[in-house]
């Protein structure tokens, strides 16, 4: 999954997007201006989110060429198991918070276009 996500310049990929019926997400964490680190999140669950919301354009590897404005929480705390089965927790903000919300939506059968306004073809 990581190879697929990186080959398409993705920020995240959920197992159902590649035909796997698992609660697994690969997230390409942005950790600096130009630094990224892919991590696996097994059974991710959002524990807390900010009250603050932000609307921004999203796209999806499952719907290439389509974008739409989606309102998301600006921060999210997520618990999960890592690839070794260890319990982990991350406090995410900015793009990372948006990405985990997007990918967990996939696990729950929700696409970004279900939440988006102003859906359009990407230019």
Coordinates of C-alpha atoms in Angstrom, one line a residue:
X1 CA 0.0 0.0 0.0
X2 CA 2.8 2.4 0.8
X3 CA 4.3 1.9 -2.7
X4 CA 1.0 2.5 -4.3
X5 CA 0.4 5.7 -2.3
X6 CA 3.9 7.1 -3.0
X7 CA 3.8 6.2 -6.7
X8 CA 0.6 8.4 -7.0
X9 CA 2.0 11.2 -4.7
X10 CA -0.7 10.5 -2.2
X11 CA -0.9 11.7 1.4
X12 CA -2.8 8.6 2.6
X13 CA -4.4 5.4 1.4
X14 CA -7.0 3.2 3.1
X15 CA -7.1 -0.6 2.7
X16 CA -10.6 -0.6 1.1
X17 CA -9.2 1.6 -1.7
X18 CA -7.0 -1.3 -2.8
X19 CA -9.6 -4.0 -2.3
X20 CA -8.6 -5.1 1.3
X21 CA -11.4 -5.4 3.8
X22 CA -9.2 -4.3 6.8
X23 CA -9.2 -1.2 9.0
X24 CA -5.7 -0.2 7.9
X25 CA -4.5 3.2 6.8
X26 CA -1.1 4.3 5.4
X27 CA -0.5 7.9 6.2
X28 CA 2.3 9.9 4.7
X29 CA 2.9 12.2 7.7
X30 CA 4.2 15.6 6.9
X31 CA 6.9 16.3 9.5
X32 CA 8.7 19.3 8.1
X33 CA 8.7 21.7 5.2
X34 CA 9.9 19.0 2.8
X35 CA 10.0 15.9 5.0
X36 CA 7.4 13.1 4.9
X37 CA 7.3 9.8 6.7
X38 CA 4.8 7.0 5.8
X39 CA 3.3 5.1 8.7
X40 CA 0.8 2.3 9.1
X41 CA -2.2 2.8 11.4
X42 CA -4.1 -0.4 12.2
X43 CA -7.6 0.1 13.6
X44 CA -7.3 3.9 13.8
X45 CA -9.8 5.7 15.9
X46 CA -10.2 9.4 16.4
X47 CA -10.4 10.2 20.1
X48 CA -10.7 14.0 19.9
X49 CA -10.9 16.8 17.4
X50 CA -10.7 20.5 17.6
X51 CA -13.8 22.7 17.7
X52 CA -12.2 24.8 15.0
X53 CA -13.0 23.8 11.4
X54 CA -11.3 24.6 8.1
X55 CA -12.6 24.2 4.6
X56 CA -10.0 23.3 2.0
X57 CA -9.9 21.4 -1.3
X58 CA -9.4 17.7 -1.2
X59 CA -8.8 15.1 -3.9
X60 CA -8.6 11.3 -3.7
X61 CA -6.6 8.5 -5.3
X62 CA -9.9 6.7 -5.8
X63 CA -11.3 9.6 -7.8
X64 CA -8.5 11.0 -9.9
X65 CA -9.0 14.4 -11.4
X66 CA -11.9 15.4 -9.0
X67 CA -11.6 17.9 -6.2
X68 CA -14.0 19.5 -3.8
X69 CA -14.1 21.8 -0.8
X70 CA -14.4 19.8 2.5
X71 CA -14.8 21.1 6.0
X72 CA -12.6 19.2 8.5
X73 CA -11.4 19.7 12.1
X74 CA -8.1 21.4 12.3
X75 CA -6.6 19.0 14.8
X76 CA -7.3 15.3 15.6
X77 CA -6.0 12.9 18.2
X78 CA -5.9 9.3 16.9
X79 CA -5.1 6.0 18.6
X80 CA -4.0 3.0 16.6
X81 CA -1.8 -0.1 16.5
X82 CA 1.4 0.3 14.7
X83 CA 2.8 -2.4 12.3
X84 CA 4.2 -4.3 15.3
X85 CA 1.0 -4.3 17.2
X86 CA 2.1 -1.7 19.7
X87 CA -0.6 0.8 20.9
X88 CA 0.2 4.4 19.7
X89 CA -1.4 7.8 19.8
X90 CA -0.7 10.8 17.6
X91 CA -1.9 14.4 17.9
X92 CA -2.2 15.7 14.3
X93 CA -2.7 19.1 12.9
X94 CA -3.0 20.8 9.5
X95 CA -2.6 18.5 6.5
X96 CA -2.0 15.5 8.8
X97 CA -5.3 16.0 10.6
X98 CA -7.2 16.5 7.4
X99 CA -5.6 13.3 5.9
X100 CA -6.4 11.0 8.8
X101 CA -10.1 12.2 8.8
X102 CA -10.2 11.6 5.1
X103 CA -8.7 8.1 5.4
X104 CA -10.9 7.0 8.3
X105 CA -13.9 8.1 6.3
X106 CA -12.8 5.6 3.7
X107 CA -12.8 2.9 6.4
X108 CA -16.3 3.9 7.2
X109 CA -17.5 3.8 3.6
X110 CA -17.5 7.6 3.1
X111 CA -15.9 9.4 0.2
X112 CA -14.8 13.0 0.3
X113 CA -17.4 13.8 -2.4
X114 CA -20.1 12.8 0.2
X115 CA -18.9 15.7 2.3
X116 CA -17.7 18.1 -0.4
X117 CA -19.1 21.3 -1.8
X118 CA -18.0 22.8 -5.1
X119 CA -17.0 19.5 -6.6
X120 CA -15.1 20.0 -9.9
X121 CA -12.5 18.6 -12.2
X122 CA -9.0 19.4 -11.2
X123 CA -7.1 21.7 -13.5

